[in-house]
């Protein structure tokens, strides 16, 4: 069993037992997620799912596998936007893609893809820059419901205004509406965008590297990890990147305290884009 801090209260003990139960029963490992964040989400799940205690929630989840997707919806963050933080995508467009353009083929990993907003943003960006047809995009997440939603590529139509503004600020060379059709209050993204995307289950907590990538984008995922788990994830990214490969993190994330920090150089400092130094 992975060593964890001693619980300070009955509720802390319940959390520890619930997380251990999820790992032993279903192999979903949240034991090294930041404890304050995971506690907040579990309490919200308990309240909204109608259980008096976390022990009662644990009993229900362990005995009824149908409960697991509902709980995962609380434990995994599914809030994002297309071209979220437009300056990040502009930096990719103007500073990273000129380097990637020199490769005959490309692999891009979007780790923690949630409902797919970022992977479609990158697919559109690469299409606008003429790199889509030589690129494979790997969109991974631990939540199977999120992966199904991402693969469907359907979003509420009222979100398109924000998505469109973000796309324009990112330096978009076309209209975002070129890539979706409106249908009964929904925006359905063009199936052709999914032609080069592989959606797959992958855990940064327990799984290994599965391919060499020229670009990895993992934004606003590691802020929910504790320090050892952050270090593990960065180690995976280091192993997946060739020399001079690129890594993009979220605005509140950093390599500063990682044991792998020396393997990277800052490429676009203000956008948290790093480059693998190589041996």
PDB file of C-alpha atoms in Angstrom, residues 29-278:
ATOM      1  CA  UNK A  29      -5.604   5.924  -8.335  1.00  0.00           C
ATOM      2  CA  UNK A  30      -6.422   9.282  -6.732  1.00  0.00           C
ATOM      3  CA  UNK A  31      -4.304   8.642  -3.646  1.00  0.00           C
ATOM      4  CA  UNK A  32      -1.651  11.160  -4.650  1.00  0.00           C
ATOM      5  CA  UNK A  33      -3.971  13.911  -5.761  1.00  0.00           C
ATOM      6  CA  UNK A  34      -3.737  17.121  -3.707  1.00  0.00           C
ATOM      7  CA  UNK A  35      -5.693  16.276  -0.570  1.00  0.00           C
ATOM      8  CA  UNK A  36      -7.546  19.597  -0.145  1.00  0.00           C
ATOM      9  CA  UNK A  37      -8.855  19.418  -3.716  1.00  0.00           C
ATOM     10  CA  UNK A  38      -9.886  15.759  -3.556  1.00  0.00           C
ATOM     11  CA  UNK A  39     -11.580  16.314  -0.171  1.00  0.00           C
ATOM     12  CA  UNK A  40     -13.622  19.192  -1.568  1.00  0.00           C
ATOM     13  CA  UNK A  41     -14.771  17.110  -4.529  1.00  0.00           C
ATOM     14  CA  UNK A  42     -15.635  14.056  -2.430  1.00  0.00           C
ATOM     15  CA  UNK A  43     -17.698  16.126  -0.013  1.00  0.00           C
ATOM     16  CA  UNK A  44     -19.541  17.653  -2.972  1.00  0.00           C
ATOM     17  CA  UNK A  45     -20.146  14.174  -4.419  1.00  0.00           C
ATOM     18  CA  UNK A  46     -21.435  12.872  -1.078  1.00  0.00           C
ATOM     19  CA  UNK A  47     -23.845  15.776  -0.697  1.00  0.00           C
ATOM     20  CA  UNK A  48     -25.173  15.790  -4.253  1.00  0.00           C
ATOM     21  CA  UNK A  49     -25.436  12.002  -4.470  1.00  0.00           C
ATOM     22  CA  UNK A  50     -27.393  11.931  -1.213  1.00  0.00           C
ATOM     23  CA  UNK A  51     -25.155  10.080   1.255  1.00  0.00           C
ATOM     24  CA  UNK A  52     -24.816  10.935   4.920  1.00  0.00           C
ATOM     25  CA  UNK A  53     -21.154   9.952   5.163  1.00  0.00           C
ATOM     26  CA  UNK A  54     -18.213   9.220   2.905  1.00  0.00           C
ATOM     27  CA  UNK A  55     -18.233   5.688   4.284  1.00  0.00           C
ATOM     28  CA  UNK A  56     -21.754   5.245   2.914  1.00  0.00           C
ATOM     29  CA  UNK A  57     -20.603   6.589  -0.455  1.00  0.00           C
ATOM     30  CA  UNK A  58     -17.675   4.180  -0.400  1.00  0.00           C
ATOM     31  CA  UNK A  59     -19.957   1.241   0.348  1.00  0.00           C
ATOM     32  CA  UNK A  60     -22.219   2.154  -2.584  1.00  0.00           C
ATOM     33  CA  UNK A  61     -19.400   2.625  -5.082  1.00  0.00           C
ATOM     34  CA  UNK A  62     -17.521  -0.523  -4.121  1.00  0.00           C
ATOM     35  CA  UNK A  63     -20.635  -2.698  -4.371  1.00  0.00           C
ATOM     36  CA  UNK A  64     -22.211  -1.108  -7.461  1.00  0.00           C
ATOM     37  CA  UNK A  65     -19.858  -0.526 -10.435  1.00  0.00           C
ATOM     38  CA  UNK A  66     -22.578   1.568 -12.090  1.00  0.00           C
ATOM     39  CA  UNK A  67     -21.871   4.229  -9.456  1.00  0.00           C
ATOM     40  CA  UNK A  68     -18.253   4.629 -10.550  1.00  0.00           C
ATOM     41  CA  UNK A  69     -18.828   6.903 -13.592  1.00  0.00           C
ATOM     42  CA  UNK A  70     -20.892   9.272 -11.439  1.00  0.00           C
ATOM     43  CA  UNK A  71     -18.134   9.539  -8.846  1.00  0.00           C
ATOM     44  CA  UNK A  72     -15.446   9.967 -11.520  1.00  0.00           C
ATOM     45  CA  UNK A  73     -17.411  12.941 -12.785  1.00  0.00           C
ATOM     46  CA  UNK A  74     -16.709  14.673  -9.476  1.00  0.00           C
ATOM     47  CA  UNK A  75     -13.107  13.526  -9.101  1.00  0.00           C
ATOM     48  CA  UNK A  76     -11.902  14.518 -12.562  1.00  0.00           C
ATOM     49  CA  UNK A  77     -11.993  18.137 -13.730  1.00  0.00           C
ATOM     50  CA  UNK A  78     -14.069  18.557 -16.895  1.00  0.00           C
ATOM     51  CA  UNK A  79     -14.193  22.346 -17.245  1.00  0.00           C
ATOM     52  CA  UNK A  80     -12.395  23.821 -20.240  1.00  0.00           C
ATOM     53  CA  UNK A  81     -12.819  26.017 -23.314  1.00  0.00           C
ATOM     54  CA  UNK A  82     -11.644  25.894 -26.873  1.00  0.00           C
ATOM     55  CA  UNK A  83      -8.470  27.974 -27.274  1.00  0.00           C
ATOM     56  CA  UNK A  84      -8.487  28.591 -23.525  1.00  0.00           C
ATOM     57  CA  UNK A  85      -5.785  31.156 -22.739  1.00  0.00           C
ATOM     58  CA  UNK A  86      -5.512  32.340 -26.375  1.00  0.00           C
ATOM     59  CA  UNK A  87      -1.986  33.657 -25.866  1.00  0.00           C
ATOM     60  CA  UNK A  88      -0.815  30.064 -25.271  1.00  0.00           C
ATOM     61  CA  UNK A  89      -2.185  28.982 -28.642  1.00  0.00           C
ATOM     62  CA  UNK A  90      -0.758  32.077 -30.316  1.00  0.00           C
ATOM     63  CA  UNK A  91       2.659  31.164 -28.908  1.00  0.00           C
ATOM     64  CA  UNK A  92       2.300  27.642 -30.273  1.00  0.00           C
ATOM     65  CA  UNK A  93       1.282  29.043 -33.654  1.00  0.00           C
ATOM     66  CA  UNK A  94       4.009  31.657 -33.929  1.00  0.00           C
ATOM     67  CA  UNK A  95       6.940  30.132 -32.018  1.00  0.00           C
ATOM     68  CA  UNK A  96       6.551  26.350 -31.732  1.00  0.00           C
ATOM     69  CA  UNK A  97       4.981  25.312 -35.035  1.00  0.00           C
ATOM     70  CA  UNK A  98       7.789  26.829 -37.147  1.00  0.00           C
ATOM     71  CA  UNK A  99      10.089  24.255 -35.483  1.00  0.00           C
ATOM     72  CA  UNK A 100       7.573  21.410 -35.797  1.00  0.00           C
ATOM     73  CA  UNK A 101       7.165  22.227 -39.477  1.00  0.00           C
ATOM     74  CA  UNK A 102      10.621  20.739 -40.112  1.00  0.00           C
ATOM     75  CA  UNK A 103       9.442  17.219 -39.145  1.00  0.00           C
ATOM     76  CA  UNK A 104       8.019  14.917 -41.849  1.00  0.00           C
ATOM     77  CA  UNK A 105       5.493  13.540 -39.333  1.00  0.00           C
ATOM     78  CA  UNK A 106       4.346  14.657 -35.907  1.00  0.00           C
ATOM     79  CA  UNK A 107       2.761  13.217 -32.782  1.00  0.00           C
ATOM     80  CA  UNK A 108       0.974  15.444 -30.281  1.00  0.00           C
ATOM     81  CA  UNK A 109      -0.242  14.280 -26.869  1.00  0.00           C
ATOM     82  CA  UNK A 110      -3.045  16.112 -25.066  1.00  0.00           C
ATOM     83  CA  UNK A 111      -2.863  14.592 -21.573  1.00  0.00           C
ATOM     84  CA  UNK A 112      -6.037  15.029 -19.522  1.00  0.00           C
ATOM     85  CA  UNK A 113      -8.147  15.970 -22.544  1.00  0.00           C
ATOM     86  CA  UNK A 114     -11.427  16.266 -20.608  1.00  0.00           C
ATOM     87  CA  UNK A 115     -14.324  16.809 -23.061  1.00  0.00           C
ATOM     88  CA  UNK A 116     -11.986  17.496 -25.959  1.00  0.00           C
ATOM     89  CA  UNK A 117     -11.954  21.281 -26.207  1.00  0.00           C
ATOM     90  CA  UNK A 118      -8.162  21.475 -26.309  1.00  0.00           C
ATOM     91  CA  UNK A 119      -7.614  18.637 -28.759  1.00  0.00           C
ATOM     92  CA  UNK A 120     -10.066  20.190 -31.249  1.00  0.00           C
ATOM     93  CA  UNK A 121      -8.366  23.553 -30.719  1.00  0.00           C
ATOM     94  CA  UNK A 122      -5.013  22.012 -31.622  1.00  0.00           C
ATOM     95  CA  UNK A 123      -6.468  20.114 -34.574  1.00  0.00           C
ATOM     96  CA  UNK A 124      -7.897  23.362 -35.955  1.00  0.00           C
ATOM     97  CA  UNK A 125      -4.661  25.256 -35.306  1.00  0.00           C
ATOM     98  CA  UNK A 126      -2.588  22.584 -37.069  1.00  0.00           C
ATOM     99  CA  UNK A 127      -5.028  22.542 -39.994  1.00  0.00           C
ATOM    100  CA  UNK A 128      -4.803  26.304 -40.347  1.00  0.00           C
ATOM    101  CA  UNK A 129      -1.008  26.063 -40.358  1.00  0.00           C
ATOM    102  CA  UNK A 130      -0.894  23.218 -42.877  1.00  0.00           C
ATOM    103  CA  UNK A 131       0.364  20.565 -40.450  1.00  0.00           C
ATOM    104  CA  UNK A 132      -2.810  18.614 -39.727  1.00  0.00           C
ATOM    105  CA  UNK A 133      -2.345  15.925 -42.395  1.00  0.00           C
ATOM    106  CA  UNK A 134       1.094  14.931 -41.077  1.00  0.00           C
ATOM    107  CA  UNK A 135       0.081  14.914 -37.391  1.00  0.00           C
ATOM    108  CA  UNK A 136      -1.414  12.281 -35.102  1.00  0.00           C
ATOM    109  CA  UNK A 137      -3.111  13.652 -31.993  1.00  0.00           C
ATOM    110  CA  UNK A 138      -3.387  11.450 -28.898  1.00  0.00           C
ATOM    111  CA  UNK A 139      -6.147  12.636 -26.560  1.00  0.00           C
ATOM    112  CA  UNK A 140      -6.052  10.818 -23.228  1.00  0.00           C
ATOM    113  CA  UNK A 141      -8.009  10.937 -19.994  1.00  0.00           C
ATOM    114  CA  UNK A 142      -8.871   8.589 -17.130  1.00  0.00           C
ATOM    115  CA  UNK A 143     -12.607   9.290 -17.329  1.00  0.00           C
ATOM    116  CA  UNK A 144     -14.368   7.101 -19.936  1.00  0.00           C
ATOM    117  CA  UNK A 145     -17.447   9.364 -19.952  1.00  0.00           C
ATOM    118  CA  UNK A 146     -15.253  12.374 -20.741  1.00  0.00           C
ATOM    119  CA  UNK A 147     -13.527  10.464 -23.540  1.00  0.00           C
ATOM    120  CA  UNK A 148     -16.871   9.550 -25.094  1.00  0.00           C
ATOM    121  CA  UNK A 149     -17.957  13.186 -24.958  1.00  0.00           C
ATOM    122  CA  UNK A 150     -14.650  14.287 -26.471  1.00  0.00           C
ATOM    123  CA  UNK A 151     -14.932  11.821 -29.320  1.00  0.00           C
ATOM    124  CA  UNK A 152     -18.482  12.985 -30.070  1.00  0.00           C
ATOM    125  CA  UNK A 153     -17.297  16.577 -30.473  1.00  0.00           C
ATOM    126  CA  UNK A 154     -20.657  18.126 -29.519  1.00  0.00           C
ATOM    127  CA  UNK A 155     -20.904  21.282 -27.385  1.00  0.00           C
ATOM    128  CA  UNK A 156     -23.715  23.647 -26.369  1.00  0.00           C
ATOM    129  CA  UNK A 157     -24.176  26.279 -29.047  1.00  0.00           C
ATOM    130  CA  UNK A 158     -24.168  29.074 -26.480  1.00  0.00           C
ATOM    131  CA  UNK A 159     -20.486  28.323 -25.777  1.00  0.00           C
ATOM    132  CA  UNK A 160     -19.463  29.110 -29.349  1.00  0.00           C
ATOM    133  CA  UNK A 161     -19.293  32.854 -28.784  1.00  0.00           C
ATOM    134  CA  UNK A 162     -16.549  32.430 -26.186  1.00  0.00           C
ATOM    135  CA  UNK A 163     -14.821  29.762 -28.256  1.00  0.00           C
ATOM    136  CA  UNK A 164     -14.905  32.031 -31.316  1.00  0.00           C
ATOM    137  CA  UNK A 165     -13.453  35.001 -29.428  1.00  0.00           C
ATOM    138  CA  UNK A 166     -10.664  32.804 -28.072  1.00  0.00           C
ATOM    139  CA  UNK A 167      -9.936  31.462 -31.549  1.00  0.00           C
ATOM    140  CA  UNK A 168      -9.660  34.953 -32.989  1.00  0.00           C
ATOM    141  CA  UNK A 169      -7.339  36.091 -30.179  1.00  0.00           C
ATOM    142  CA  UNK A 170      -5.143  33.042 -30.787  1.00  0.00           C
ATOM    143  CA  UNK A 171      -4.410  34.267 -34.310  1.00  0.00           C
ATOM    144  CA  UNK A 172      -6.983  32.094 -36.062  1.00  0.00           C
ATOM    145  CA  UNK A 173      -6.734  32.208 -39.841  1.00  0.00           C
ATOM    146  CA  UNK A 174     -10.329  31.181 -40.511  1.00  0.00           C
ATOM    147  CA  UNK A 175     -13.771  31.335 -38.959  1.00  0.00           C
ATOM    148  CA  UNK A 176     -14.418  28.813 -36.194  1.00  0.00           C
ATOM    149  CA  UNK A 177     -17.880  28.296 -37.695  1.00  0.00           C
ATOM    150  CA  UNK A 178     -16.161  26.636 -40.671  1.00  0.00           C
ATOM    151  CA  UNK A 179     -15.491  23.656 -38.425  1.00  0.00           C
ATOM    152  CA  UNK A 180     -18.925  22.962 -36.938  1.00  0.00           C
ATOM    153  CA  UNK A 181     -22.602  22.865 -37.817  1.00  0.00           C
ATOM    154  CA  UNK A 182     -25.405  24.169 -35.614  1.00  0.00           C
ATOM    155  CA  UNK A 183     -28.041  21.609 -34.760  1.00  0.00           C
ATOM    156  CA  UNK A 184     -30.879  22.128 -32.233  1.00  0.00           C
ATOM    157  CA  UNK A 185     -28.858  24.220 -29.820  1.00  0.00           C
ATOM    158  CA  UNK A 186     -25.705  22.183 -30.278  1.00  0.00           C
ATOM    159  CA  UNK A 187     -22.474  22.742 -32.151  1.00  0.00           C
ATOM    160  CA  UNK A 188     -21.346  19.521 -33.834  1.00  0.00           C
ATOM    161  CA  UNK A 189     -17.707  19.640 -34.890  1.00  0.00           C
ATOM    162  CA  UNK A 190     -16.710  18.313 -38.287  1.00  0.00           C
ATOM    163  CA  UNK A 191     -15.881  14.608 -38.309  1.00  0.00           C
ATOM    164  CA  UNK A 192     -12.877  15.346 -40.501  1.00  0.00           C
ATOM    165  CA  UNK A 193     -11.185  16.908 -37.466  1.00  0.00           C
ATOM    166  CA  UNK A 194     -11.347  13.541 -35.705  1.00  0.00           C
ATOM    167  CA  UNK A 195      -9.671  11.695 -38.554  1.00  0.00           C
ATOM    168  CA  UNK A 196      -6.213  12.206 -37.045  1.00  0.00           C
ATOM    169  CA  UNK A 197      -7.208  11.982 -33.356  1.00  0.00           C
ATOM    170  CA  UNK A 198      -6.806   8.858 -31.210  1.00  0.00           C
ATOM    171  CA  UNK A 199      -8.904   8.955 -28.024  1.00  0.00           C
ATOM    172  CA  UNK A 200      -7.609   6.619 -25.334  1.00  0.00           C
ATOM    173  CA  UNK A 201      -7.691   5.892 -21.614  1.00  0.00           C
ATOM    174  CA  UNK A 202      -4.393   6.754 -19.926  1.00  0.00           C
ATOM    175  CA  UNK A 203      -3.490   7.580 -16.330  1.00  0.00           C
ATOM    176  CA  UNK A 204      -0.547   9.795 -15.454  1.00  0.00           C
ATOM    177  CA  UNK A 205      -0.624   8.114 -12.039  1.00  0.00           C
ATOM    178  CA  UNK A 206      -0.164   4.483 -13.046  1.00  0.00           C
ATOM    179  CA  UNK A 207       0.496   4.160 -16.797  1.00  0.00           C
ATOM    180  CA  UNK A 208       3.715   4.373 -18.807  1.00  0.00           C
ATOM    181  CA  UNK A 209       4.820   6.257 -21.910  1.00  0.00           C
ATOM    182  CA  UNK A 210       3.224   4.824 -25.054  1.00  0.00           C
ATOM    183  CA  UNK A 211       4.936   6.727 -27.917  1.00  0.00           C
ATOM    184  CA  UNK A 212       7.457   9.421 -28.756  1.00  0.00           C
ATOM    185  CA  UNK A 213       5.843  12.860 -29.039  1.00  0.00           C
ATOM    186  CA  UNK A 214       7.069  16.111 -30.560  1.00  0.00           C
ATOM    187  CA  UNK A 215       4.587  18.171 -28.513  1.00  0.00           C
ATOM    188  CA  UNK A 216       2.859  17.395 -25.219  1.00  0.00           C
ATOM    189  CA  UNK A 217       0.172  19.707 -23.865  1.00  0.00           C
ATOM    190  CA  UNK A 218      -0.898  18.974 -20.295  1.00  0.00           C
ATOM    191  CA  UNK A 219      -2.554  22.071 -18.924  1.00  0.00           C
ATOM    192  CA  UNK A 220      -4.324  22.509 -15.595  1.00  0.00           C
ATOM    193  CA  UNK A 221      -4.034  18.838 -14.701  1.00  0.00           C
ATOM    194  CA  UNK A 222      -1.002  18.687 -12.414  1.00  0.00           C
ATOM    195  CA  UNK A 223      -2.322  21.446 -10.154  1.00  0.00           C
ATOM    196  CA  UNK A 224      -4.520  18.704  -8.681  1.00  0.00           C
ATOM    197  CA  UNK A 225      -1.554  16.384  -7.968  1.00  0.00           C
ATOM    198  CA  UNK A 226       0.693  16.335  -4.929  1.00  0.00           C
ATOM    199  CA  UNK A 227       4.419  16.975  -5.444  1.00  0.00           C
ATOM    200  CA  UNK A 228       5.569  13.327  -5.941  1.00  0.00           C
ATOM    201  CA  UNK A 229       2.804  12.716  -8.472  1.00  0.00           C
ATOM    202  CA  UNK A 230       3.654  15.916 -10.343  1.00  0.00           C
ATOM    203  CA  UNK A 231       7.222  14.683 -10.537  1.00  0.00           C
ATOM    204  CA  UNK A 232       6.094  11.314 -11.894  1.00  0.00           C
ATOM    205  CA  UNK A 233       4.027  12.981 -14.616  1.00  0.00           C
ATOM    206  CA  UNK A 234       6.881  15.256 -15.671  1.00  0.00           C
ATOM    207  CA  UNK A 235       9.140  12.213 -15.786  1.00  0.00           C
ATOM    208  CA  UNK A 236       6.687  10.566 -18.194  1.00  0.00           C
ATOM    209  CA  UNK A 237       6.703  13.643 -20.396  1.00  0.00           C
ATOM    210  CA  UNK A 238      10.485  13.746 -20.371  1.00  0.00           C
ATOM    211  CA  UNK A 239      10.624  10.106 -21.450  1.00  0.00           C
ATOM    212  CA  UNK A 240       8.082  10.708 -24.230  1.00  0.00           C
ATOM    213  CA  UNK A 241       9.825  13.737 -25.722  1.00  0.00           C
ATOM    214  CA  UNK A 242      12.767  13.515 -28.091  1.00  0.00           C
ATOM    215  CA  UNK A 243      15.552  16.044 -27.893  1.00  0.00           C
ATOM    216  CA  UNK A 244      14.106  19.518 -28.570  1.00  0.00           C
ATOM    217  CA  UNK A 245      10.527  18.283 -28.089  1.00  0.00           C
ATOM    218  CA  UNK A 246       8.037  20.735 -26.581  1.00  0.00           C
ATOM    219  CA  UNK A 247       5.992  20.617 -23.370  1.00  0.00           C
ATOM    220  CA  UNK A 248       3.152  23.025 -22.568  1.00  0.00           C
ATOM    221  CA  UNK A 249       1.787  23.397 -19.029  1.00  0.00           C
ATOM    222  CA  UNK A 250      -0.986  25.434 -17.435  1.00  0.00           C
ATOM    223  CA  UNK A 251      -0.570  29.001 -16.246  1.00  0.00           C
ATOM    224  CA  UNK A 252      -0.295  27.948 -12.573  1.00  0.00           C
ATOM    225  CA  UNK A 253       1.990  24.991 -13.211  1.00  0.00           C
ATOM    226  CA  UNK A 254       5.772  24.892 -13.253  1.00  0.00           C
ATOM    227  CA  UNK A 255       8.802  22.623 -13.521  1.00  0.00           C
ATOM    228  CA  UNK A 256      10.577  24.628 -10.837  1.00  0.00           C
ATOM    229  CA  UNK A 257      10.455  22.024  -8.064  1.00  0.00           C
ATOM    230  CA  UNK A 258      10.682  18.928 -10.242  1.00  0.00           C
ATOM    231  CA  UNK A 259      13.678  16.604 -10.158  1.00  0.00           C
ATOM    232  CA  UNK A 260      13.416  16.676 -13.969  1.00  0.00           C
ATOM    233  CA  UNK A 261      13.656  20.471 -14.265  1.00  0.00           C
ATOM    234  CA  UNK A 262      17.217  20.386 -15.585  1.00  0.00           C
ATOM    235  CA  UNK A 263      16.063  18.316 -18.557  1.00  0.00           C
ATOM    236  CA  UNK A 264      14.069  21.274 -19.888  1.00  0.00           C
ATOM    237  CA  UNK A 265      14.729  24.842 -20.912  1.00  0.00           C
ATOM    238  CA  UNK A 266      12.153  27.626 -20.937  1.00  0.00           C
ATOM    239  CA  UNK A 267      11.075  28.257 -24.507  1.00  0.00           C
ATOM    240  CA  UNK A 268       8.177  30.694 -24.038  1.00  0.00           C
ATOM    241  CA  UNK A 269       8.437  31.565 -20.386  1.00  0.00           C
ATOM    242  CA  UNK A 270       5.232  33.556 -19.994  1.00  0.00           C
ATOM    243  CA  UNK A 271       3.149  30.758 -21.549  1.00  0.00           C
ATOM    244  CA  UNK A 272       4.837  27.880 -19.657  1.00  0.00           C
ATOM    245  CA  UNK A 273       6.146  26.259 -22.827  1.00  0.00           C
ATOM    246  CA  UNK A 274       9.331  24.263 -22.307  1.00  0.00           C
ATOM    247  CA  UNK A 275      11.778  22.440 -24.557  1.00  0.00           C
ATOM    248  CA  UNK A 276      13.532  19.157 -23.807  1.00  0.00           C
ATOM    249  CA  UNK A 277      17.288  19.718 -23.701  1.00  0.00           C
ATOM    250  CA  UNK A 278      18.362  16.193 -24.596  1.00  0.00           C
TER     251      UNK A 278
END
